[in-house]
XYZ file of C-alpha atoms in Angstrom:
172
model
C 12.635 -3.572 -31.542
C 11.418 -5.254 -28.829
C 9.552 -2.344 -25.085
C 12.409 -2.841 -23.257
C 15.218 -2.473 -25.501
C 13.432 1.006 -27.056
C 12.681 2.539 -23.080
C 16.166 1.213 -21.991
C 17.502 3.135 -25.367
C 15.938 6.509 -23.893
C 16.401 5.926 -20.543
C 18.581 9.703 -19.538
C 22.282 7.897 -18.316
C 23.888 9.714 -14.829
C 26.868 11.787 -13.809
C 29.817 9.692 -14.172
C 31.505 8.835 -10.799
C 27.582 8.671 -9.929
C 27.889 5.694 -6.733
C 25.061 4.604 -8.508
C 22.587 6.088 -11.077
C 19.456 6.340 -10.770
C 17.723 3.829 -13.948
C 20.036 0.918 -11.897
C 18.036 2.249 -8.163
C 14.717 3.119 -10.760
C 15.270 -0.695 -12.008
C 16.028 -2.168 -8.335
C 12.636 -0.614 -7.040
C 10.786 -1.837 -9.540
C 11.757 -5.385 -9.065
C 11.401 -4.638 -4.689
C 8.074 -3.712 -5.260
C 7.060 -6.662 -7.685
C 8.278 -8.851 -4.868
C 6.513 -6.882 -1.626
C 2.910 -6.790 -4.205
C 3.371 -10.362 -3.870
C 4.149 -10.104 -0.276
C 0.980 -8.514 -0.112
C -1.192 -10.298 -2.581
C -0.592 -13.725 -0.597
C -0.712 -11.958 2.535
C -4.159 -10.578 1.706
C -5.752 -14.258 -0.081
C -4.452 -15.736 3.134
C -6.819 -14.211 5.376
C -9.771 -14.286 2.915
C -9.195 -14.500 -0.972
C -11.663 -11.929 -1.741
C -10.488 -9.409 -0.500
C -8.575 -7.371 -4.264
C -5.521 -4.231 -3.284
C -7.358 -1.992 -3.669
C -10.416 -3.339 -1.278
C -8.019 -3.680 1.505
C -6.380 -0.218 0.827
C -9.478 1.190 1.095
C -8.952 -1.023 4.579
C -5.758 0.741 5.699
C -6.509 3.971 4.761
C -9.780 3.555 7.246
C -7.728 2.241 9.866
C -4.758 4.564 10.155
C -7.198 8.257 9.798
C -10.824 6.783 10.922
C -14.212 6.663 9.044
C -14.935 9.485 6.381
C -16.678 10.429 4.043
C -16.639 9.057 0.371
C -15.705 11.605 -0.766
C -13.001 12.402 1.426
C -12.100 8.789 0.910
C -11.668 9.213 -2.748
C -9.723 12.273 -2.462
C -6.915 10.046 -0.161
C -6.780 6.788 -2.695
C -6.663 9.795 -5.708
C -9.560 7.737 -7.304
C -13.326 9.043 -8.720
C -15.785 8.341 -6.563
C -17.841 6.507 -8.224
C -14.708 3.400 -8.453
C -14.921 4.659 -4.251
C -18.377 4.063 -4.248
C -18.611 0.683 -6.369
C -15.436 -1.276 -3.661
C -16.979 0.135 -0.568
C -20.839 -0.871 -1.225
C -18.741 -4.527 -1.791
C -17.156 -3.800 1.635
C -19.957 -3.084 3.908
C -22.334 -6.398 1.689
C -18.861 -8.093 3.217
C -19.251 -6.919 6.269
C -15.965 -5.138 6.586
C -16.767 -1.779 6.140
C -19.981 0.158 7.885
C -21.811 2.473 6.286
C -24.055 5.110 8.187
C -25.348 9.688 7.534
C -23.388 11.210 8.942
C -23.372 13.930 12.042
C -22.160 16.538 9.912
C -25.807 15.523 7.437
C -27.572 13.572 6.705
C -26.915 13.562 2.908
C -23.530 12.284 3.442
C -22.188 9.413 3.685
C -19.308 7.283 6.848
C -17.709 4.584 6.119
C -15.511 2.443 8.958
C -13.926 -0.302 9.145
C -16.327 -3.031 11.383
C -14.516 -5.427 13.656
C -14.286 -7.867 10.996
C -12.658 -5.349 9.053
C -10.044 -4.064 12.240
C -9.382 -7.901 12.341
C -8.518 -8.400 8.685
C -5.967 -5.373 8.511
C -4.657 -6.970 11.676
C -4.280 -10.130 10.651
C -2.787 -8.849 6.571
C 0.013 -6.501 8.502
C 0.384 -9.220 9.975
C 1.000 -11.966 8.136
C 3.108 -9.577 5.134
C 5.116 -8.520 8.507
C 5.913 -11.728 8.754
C 6.952 -12.102 5.146
C 9.221 -9.039 5.140
C 11.062 -10.175 7.630
C 11.760 -13.753 6.730
C 13.247 -12.004 3.904
C 15.346 -9.559 5.826
C 16.262 -12.199 7.596
C 17.746 -13.669 4.737
C 20.492 -10.781 3.183
C 23.675 -11.201 4.273
C 23.852 -8.148 7.282
C 26.096 -6.490 5.484
C 23.496 -5.236 2.907
C 21.373 -4.869 5.007
C 23.382 -2.051 6.332
C 21.714 1.579 5.498
C 18.815 -0.149 3.998
C 16.351 0.870 6.271
C 17.590 4.450 5.956
C 16.975 4.426 1.610
C 14.133 2.986 1.837
C 12.771 5.515 3.880
C 14.132 8.556 2.447
C 12.652 7.081 -0.238
C 8.922 6.750 1.164
C 10.039 10.202 2.286
C 10.434 11.670 -1.200
C 7.327 10.228 -2.665
C 5.752 11.575 0.337
C 3.196 7.899 2.069
C 3.262 8.104 6.149
C 5.945 6.007 8.352
C 4.326 2.261 9.404
C 5.311 3.653 12.732
C 3.380 6.623 12.233
C 0.706 4.861 10.267
C -0.248 1.603 12.346
C 2.867 0.016 11.099
C -0.099 -1.527 7.694
C -0.263 2.132 5.145
C 1.340 0.638 1.995
C -0.731 -1.756 0.481
């Protein structure tokens, strides 16, 4: 028996009469997330194909939250400090980030975007917005109704900042 079949057998069933089951919504979100990741990867590659999605996420976090030390950046990304150190090293070499001693402590390093890093985030975000808009425009107007409200509720439940309040680029 295949893995997908085993997973399907263990999914909880929704209450009778539910408008949409959690299972159906989850399946739809998984499919939509594949599309969004594809759009994100394509928009990043069209600007600089040497940048990975996790590296781009570093750039976006620094754009939205400003310069920070490596420990805070690792916490923001929910990764180990050693992981963020390696990503930062590569992004500094690529002239997307700058690294300098912290004003608070000489032992602490602060990283921030370079002008090139800011330009990359802006261009990737603009391309991604255009690609998402093109997909939305293909949707019949009647299926767009409620989409904004549903997506905002979903992102709020997941504690993700609203794009408008996060400079339109936090999600990668």
